[in-house]
XYZ file of C-alpha atoms in Angstrom:
470
model
C 129.467 129.056 76.027
C 127.447 129.883 79.049
C 129.472 130.046 82.102
C 129.142 127.840 84.825
C 127.448 129.502 87.831
C 129.801 130.959 90.428
C 128.384 131.040 94.035
C 129.136 133.917 96.491
C 128.043 133.148 100.056
C 126.260 136.402 101.240
C 125.251 136.311 104.619
C 121.726 137.779 105.068
C 120.068 139.664 108.205
C 117.830 136.943 108.723
C 120.756 134.568 109.616
C 120.755 132.562 106.576
C 122.808 132.967 103.134
C 122.229 132.055 99.444
C 124.642 131.843 96.628
C 125.048 135.018 94.576
C 124.602 134.400 90.727
C 127.178 136.362 89.128
C 127.150 135.626 85.275
C 125.561 138.998 84.552
C 127.086 138.772 81.181
C 124.853 135.929 80.189
C 121.258 137.825 80.403
C 120.787 137.234 76.621
C 118.704 139.694 74.869
C 115.189 138.652 73.687
C 114.618 136.415 76.713
C 111.895 137.307 79.539
C 113.376 138.983 82.605
C 111.039 137.085 84.702
C 111.719 133.896 83.329
C 115.343 134.409 83.402
C 114.991 134.972 87.074
C 112.804 131.917 87.767
C 115.525 129.865 85.918
C 118.397 131.389 87.752
C 116.857 131.203 90.957
C 115.777 127.349 90.796
C 119.122 126.708 89.432
C 120.879 128.239 92.511
C 118.507 127.805 95.652
C 116.161 124.872 94.571
C 116.720 122.016 97.022
C 116.144 119.418 94.369
C 118.137 121.187 91.586
C 120.320 118.074 90.952
C 117.267 115.923 90.148
C 116.055 118.497 87.577
C 117.860 117.895 84.082
C 117.158 121.385 83.022
C 118.425 123.185 86.000
C 121.760 121.454 85.489
C 124.890 124.252 84.950
C 125.739 122.697 81.625
C 122.257 122.352 80.269
C 122.809 125.072 77.852
C 125.737 125.478 75.222
C 125.261 129.006 74.704
C 123.034 132.221 75.211
C 121.025 131.261 71.886
C 120.216 128.105 73.283
C 119.095 129.309 76.828
C 116.980 131.771 75.237
C 115.118 129.329 72.944
C 114.627 127.362 76.073
C 112.818 130.125 77.901
C 110.942 131.273 74.935
C 109.358 127.747 74.928
C 107.267 128.525 77.697
C 104.272 130.891 77.494
C 104.325 131.992 80.980
C 106.856 132.418 84.128
C 104.480 130.144 85.918
C 104.685 127.392 82.968
C 108.536 127.494 83.341
C 108.574 127.417 87.215
C 106.332 124.156 87.096
C 108.304 122.278 84.510
C 111.456 122.764 87.026
C 109.825 121.355 89.932
C 110.751 117.936 90.814
C 108.247 115.058 90.914
C 105.233 117.402 91.779
C 103.010 114.432 92.961
C 105.247 112.836 95.337
C 108.393 114.863 96.496
C 107.830 118.389 95.921
C 103.974 119.192 96.562
C 104.722 122.591 98.154
C 106.869 125.046 95.706
C 105.104 128.100 94.461
C 105.386 130.888 92.402
C 103.530 134.324 92.621
C 103.226 137.553 90.743
C 102.493 139.505 93.710
C 104.725 139.234 96.307
C 103.120 141.752 98.406
C 100.363 139.434 99.102
C 102.534 136.514 99.583
C 104.417 138.530 102.383
C 101.315 139.276 104.309
C 100.026 135.888 104.137
C 103.121 134.465 105.637
C 102.882 136.998 108.482
C 99.652 136.084 109.057
C 97.815 138.654 106.998
C 95.466 137.473 104.122
C 92.079 138.121 102.648
C 89.747 135.560 104.579
C 86.391 134.966 105.570
C 87.414 133.491 108.783
C 85.948 130.395 108.696
C 87.915 127.181 107.830
C 86.374 124.073 106.517
C 86.823 120.462 105.897
C 85.397 118.599 102.945
C 83.903 115.074 102.684
C 82.356 113.077 100.012
C 78.506 112.491 100.909
C 78.004 108.928 101.849
C 77.224 106.760 99.007
C 78.524 109.257 96.700
C 81.732 109.469 94.432
C 81.339 112.995 93.416
C 79.222 115.227 95.979
C 80.710 116.954 98.457
C 79.716 118.502 101.991
C 81.724 120.789 104.194
C 82.002 120.986 107.779
C 82.687 124.185 109.541
C 86.238 123.353 111.729
C 87.355 126.574 112.887
C 85.930 130.123 113.224
C 88.629 132.750 113.671
C 87.860 135.566 116.295
C 87.119 138.987 114.943
C 86.428 137.877 111.650
C 83.718 138.214 109.153
C 82.639 134.826 110.071
C 82.495 135.512 113.755
C 79.793 137.863 113.076
C 77.754 135.473 111.677
C 75.568 132.586 113.206
C 78.119 129.983 111.984
C 79.656 128.017 114.502
C 82.079 124.996 114.348
C 80.674 121.639 113.441
C 77.914 122.673 111.242
C 77.200 121.333 108.116
C 76.587 122.440 104.514
C 76.349 121.169 101.044
C 75.489 124.234 98.780
C 77.648 127.211 97.820
C 75.468 130.494 96.371
C 72.682 127.635 95.855
C 75.184 125.242 93.764
C 75.403 121.511 95.129
C 79.146 121.077 95.779
C 81.050 118.452 94.111
C 84.706 117.274 93.975
C 84.817 119.217 90.458
C 83.200 122.614 91.639
C 83.746 123.301 95.260
C 86.939 125.300 94.921
C 85.504 127.676 92.331
C 82.405 128.262 94.278
C 84.488 129.807 96.765
C 86.861 131.827 94.843
C 84.505 135.252 95.194
C 85.116 137.680 97.822
C 81.366 137.025 98.877
C 79.616 133.562 98.916
C 76.629 132.178 100.573
C 76.621 128.853 102.111
C 73.473 126.357 102.982
C 73.409 124.673 105.881
C 72.519 121.122 105.787
C 71.643 118.441 108.775
C 73.455 115.412 109.511
C 71.943 112.287 110.650
C 74.286 109.525 111.570
C 71.071 107.075 112.390
C 73.007 106.523 115.892
C 75.464 104.076 114.297
C 79.197 104.393 113.824
C 79.057 102.952 110.365
C 78.872 106.033 108.124
C 77.432 104.401 105.101
C 73.887 104.577 106.361
C 74.661 108.622 107.469
C 71.842 110.942 105.619
C 72.609 114.799 104.806
C 69.542 116.755 104.307
C 68.958 120.283 103.222
C 67.728 122.875 105.173
C 66.616 126.619 104.138
C 69.004 128.331 106.289
C 71.684 130.180 104.217
C 74.572 132.389 105.803
C 76.723 134.893 103.677
C 80.468 135.130 104.270
C 82.515 138.072 103.132
C 86.087 137.837 102.711
C 88.497 140.930 103.860
C 92.085 141.416 104.960
C 92.583 139.677 108.288
C 95.411 139.453 110.585
C 95.306 135.868 112.481
C 96.548 135.763 116.118
C 97.761 131.964 115.858
C 97.415 131.537 119.784
C 93.542 130.455 119.374
C 92.738 129.330 122.926
C 94.559 128.345 126.097
C 92.798 126.620 128.977
C 93.808 124.911 132.164
C 92.233 121.856 133.495
C 92.600 119.640 136.920
C 93.006 116.326 136.172
C 93.734 113.856 139.185
C 95.130 117.039 141.223
C 97.456 117.818 138.478
C 97.096 121.007 136.296
C 96.853 120.568 132.575
C 97.744 123.108 130.221
C 95.916 123.397 126.740
C 97.052 125.554 123.857
C 95.767 125.733 120.267
C 98.067 126.898 118.134
C 97.460 127.611 114.514
C 100.508 129.030 112.702
C 104.306 129.471 113.530
C 104.265 133.291 113.082
C 107.011 135.249 114.366
C 105.227 138.488 114.926
C 103.168 136.908 117.611
C 106.316 134.935 119.386
C 105.858 137.377 122.198
C 102.096 136.495 122.900
C 103.260 133.040 122.482
C 105.594 133.654 125.367
C 102.914 135.272 127.562
C 100.765 132.305 127.251
C 103.668 129.928 128.544
C 103.939 132.642 131.041
C 100.410 131.837 132.441
C 101.057 128.334 132.261
C 104.403 128.801 134.247
C 102.761 130.862 136.945
C 100.206 128.449 137.292
C 102.680 125.551 137.560
C 101.168 123.214 135.058
C 102.244 119.604 135.123
C 101.097 118.485 131.754
C 100.798 120.073 128.442
C 98.384 119.361 125.508
C 99.416 121.184 122.378
C 96.562 121.285 119.545
C 98.401 121.666 116.468
C 95.753 119.735 114.351
C 94.953 122.669 111.929
C 98.612 124.134 111.940
C 100.266 124.198 108.309
C 103.701 125.407 109.682
C 105.411 128.578 109.421
C 108.384 129.845 111.006
C 111.364 127.469 111.905
C 112.734 130.056 114.467
C 109.243 130.185 116.000
C 109.118 126.395 116.246
C 112.766 126.412 117.908
C 111.100 128.744 120.528
C 108.114 126.731 121.140
C 110.375 123.834 121.721
C 112.432 125.925 124.079
C 109.207 126.967 125.671
C 108.132 123.543 126.454
C 111.351 122.114 127.474
C 113.969 124.627 128.998
C 116.532 121.920 129.608
C 118.630 121.701 126.490
C 119.915 125.375 125.969
C 122.246 125.715 122.918
C 121.569 121.893 121.922
C 120.600 121.259 118.301
C 116.534 121.649 117.983
C 116.728 121.167 114.143
C 119.214 121.350 111.290
C 118.583 122.752 107.950
C 120.350 121.128 105.106
C 120.321 123.021 101.579
C 121.521 121.724 98.044
C 124.874 120.641 97.643
C 125.992 123.943 96.068
C 124.932 125.774 99.484
C 126.533 123.611 101.904
C 127.844 126.502 103.576
C 124.440 127.638 104.442
C 123.274 124.567 106.602
C 122.281 125.971 109.608
C 121.553 124.595 113.301
C 118.274 125.877 115.010
C 119.164 125.435 118.664
C 117.099 125.553 122.192
C 117.334 128.830 123.444
C 116.411 130.521 126.637
C 115.421 134.083 124.912
C 113.363 135.048 121.988
C 114.983 137.140 119.130
C 113.963 140.460 120.754
C 115.779 139.621 123.743
C 112.825 138.521 126.028
C 113.432 135.753 128.299
C 111.596 132.498 127.395
C 109.243 131.020 129.842
C 110.035 127.206 130.032
C 107.895 124.900 131.639
C 110.776 122.259 132.031
C 108.317 119.658 130.860
C 109.652 115.790 129.876
C 106.626 114.882 128.222
C 104.297 116.696 125.710
C 100.725 115.439 124.389
C 100.396 116.776 120.616
C 97.078 116.701 118.632
C 97.414 116.397 114.881
C 95.512 115.860 111.564
C 95.721 115.409 108.188
C 96.545 119.600 107.996
C 99.308 119.405 110.352
C 102.686 120.099 108.354
C 105.938 121.422 108.336
C 107.055 123.437 111.393
C 104.078 121.483 113.225
C 105.707 118.094 112.228
C 109.001 119.560 113.064
C 108.032 120.032 116.934
C 107.172 116.462 117.041
C 110.239 115.197 115.441
C 112.608 117.431 117.108
C 111.468 116.823 120.536
C 111.282 113.072 120.198
C 115.067 113.318 120.381
C 114.908 114.878 124.068
C 111.448 114.134 125.652
C 108.265 111.817 125.176
C 105.768 112.970 122.709
C 102.640 111.521 122.884
C 100.498 112.232 119.447
C 96.954 111.953 119.214
C 95.038 112.392 116.250
C 95.645 111.372 112.562
C 98.565 111.229 110.212
C 100.185 114.281 109.824
C 101.006 115.931 106.071
C 104.579 114.704 105.542
C 106.694 117.649 104.955
C 110.165 118.212 106.091
C 111.313 120.757 103.590
C 111.561 124.381 104.187
C 110.925 127.433 102.117
C 112.016 130.963 101.489
C 110.900 133.664 99.536
C 112.996 134.450 96.546
C 112.909 137.866 94.861
C 114.543 138.855 91.671
C 117.665 140.592 92.812
C 121.194 139.938 92.741
C 121.292 138.020 96.040
C 117.580 136.897 95.667
C 116.938 139.322 98.877
C 114.174 141.745 98.989
C 116.555 144.668 98.878
C 117.090 146.020 95.332
C 114.597 143.723 93.985
C 113.505 144.346 90.209
C 111.115 147.235 90.353
C 109.628 146.296 86.870
C 107.654 143.209 88.352
C 106.414 141.842 91.685
C 106.950 138.170 90.994
C 108.765 135.828 93.346
C 109.246 132.202 94.429
C 108.662 130.499 97.349
C 110.576 127.055 96.501
C 111.766 124.220 98.855
C 115.442 125.381 99.636
C 116.265 123.084 102.393
C 115.419 119.760 104.288
C 115.237 119.546 108.146
C 116.151 117.085 110.463
C 116.482 116.325 113.859
C 119.844 116.110 116.043
C 119.764 112.301 115.539
C 119.428 113.248 111.429
C 115.864 112.110 111.378
C 113.486 113.502 108.941
C 109.642 113.757 108.874
C 108.866 110.663 106.385
C 106.787 111.839 103.363
C 103.874 109.757 104.415
C 103.751 111.814 107.638
C 104.030 111.179 111.237
C 101.787 108.141 112.491
C 99.933 108.904 115.956
C 100.329 107.071 119.148
C 96.587 107.049 119.408
C 94.533 107.498 116.342
C 91.495 109.438 116.568
C 89.877 110.985 113.589
C 87.316 114.227 113.837
C 83.763 112.741 113.534
C 81.624 114.367 111.225
C 78.476 114.187 113.578
C 80.650 115.119 116.426
C 83.328 117.761 115.901
C 82.879 119.276 119.553
C 83.856 122.711 120.870
C 87.724 123.366 120.930
C 89.154 123.786 124.316
C 86.260 121.868 125.931
C 87.288 119.012 127.906
C 84.681 116.749 126.006
C 85.749 117.567 122.714
C 87.235 113.982 121.568
C 90.825 114.964 120.690
C 91.125 116.927 123.892
C 89.220 114.011 125.920
C 91.616 111.634 124.691
C 94.758 113.325 125.864
C 93.158 114.216 128.992
C 92.365 110.528 129.487
C 95.836 109.508 128.665
C 97.075 112.072 131.257
C 94.786 110.601 133.749
C 95.689 107.088 133.285
C 99.487 108.216 133.940
C 100.895 106.973 130.552
C 99.171 103.510 130.259
C 97.710 103.150 126.998
C 93.889 103.943 127.159
C 91.221 102.468 125.372
C 90.728 105.219 122.878
C 90.658 103.692 119.301
C 90.175 105.070 116.170
C 86.732 105.692 115.595
C 84.786 103.940 112.662
C 84.269 107.377 110.637
C 85.466 106.282 107.237
C 84.153 109.454 105.459
C 86.694 110.461 102.838
C 88.120 113.798 103.828
C 88.754 115.583 100.489
C 90.680 118.894 101.498
C 90.401 121.824 103.515
C 90.139 125.412 102.376
C 90.028 129.121 103.019
C 93.108 127.911 105.276
C 96.914 128.793 105.436
C 99.418 127.336 102.932
C 101.584 124.326 104.200
C 104.818 126.074 104.756
C 108.055 125.999 106.538
C 109.884 129.172 106.461
C 113.419 129.362 107.091
C 114.240 132.693 108.992
């Protein structure tokens, strides 16, 4: 009989712990070592292991039964996918990789990118043709060396008209050429009469290894004799915590009265960094619970409270603004740690959310390696597979989770295809809405959702939607 899995709590340097899988005499000969790793890891740490029948401790009667199950899958990827719980509705985020070096780089803000980020929409009147809008140009990237700017429209890649079935593959190469297009809204709010026309202007983009500084832009505005700080923050990366703290140091020195935190393109990242950011905004709740990570039923000893703090992990004193209200800009790309900021701060201060509904992800992930304790040290040297499964769910101090349907804004305002605006400019629609809300001193303004009913399909050349437990 296959032994029931035993768990030994092993505290990791990063402050969390996982159960140690100890049935070493159950490694049946003839089974793929990678697939064996995939099953044991998911059985041990996966948040939804109790909901997957094939991950039950008593699923297999003996090693032969276990090996036969593993051999039924052609690849580790196929096995992994079979173990994911309700991919369409519950777990949209767990992944497997055959190169954990690339995954590690990506999670630290390093990835092979052109530096251009896009949103994609259906062409008005079409159910298949797609056009793209440049939403972001990262500084010091290849894209920043081209004439490409935020808000520009394009409808062809490498001369091929984009559709909902081909646009992803058209971006797969390290080099690609986009053909710019012209957008005419016919001076109406109704997008049904909008027209997209071809131009002859092509721009070639080249992907290369790029390290993104998540602090994209900071500004300070005067509104009714109050100072308003603006920060566009694009991913929660611990390696840039000091730079984030420096930005808040400037806000603190300038004695800002209000803060607009722009998370519209922020897909998440480090939980610890999110707690640090919350501490920079507030400063009044030291050692109180910011968020709690709750693990599966076998790993309840790992449940962990992230608290408000007055210092970074490197010992630097946090620059706190002591604000009792914050204005947060969101979109359908805001996820995980971005949603955690809103959900957690709402238990303590007023959060005014402006934009569109967020992704709806309150689960956290961690890289899981093929080693005795699933950590990086002593990982199996014969392969570079790793998992990034959902391992925990986050709740605020009131035990409230972010709903799977996302966080609904207090003021709904979509980015309009015909006018994306300049990020950080007070006339950019979402920032303008926040400044208007501040100007009317909390009385609900006249900002309403614009009539931009174009269907947003997806974002591309961006980061994964992740929350990293660290």
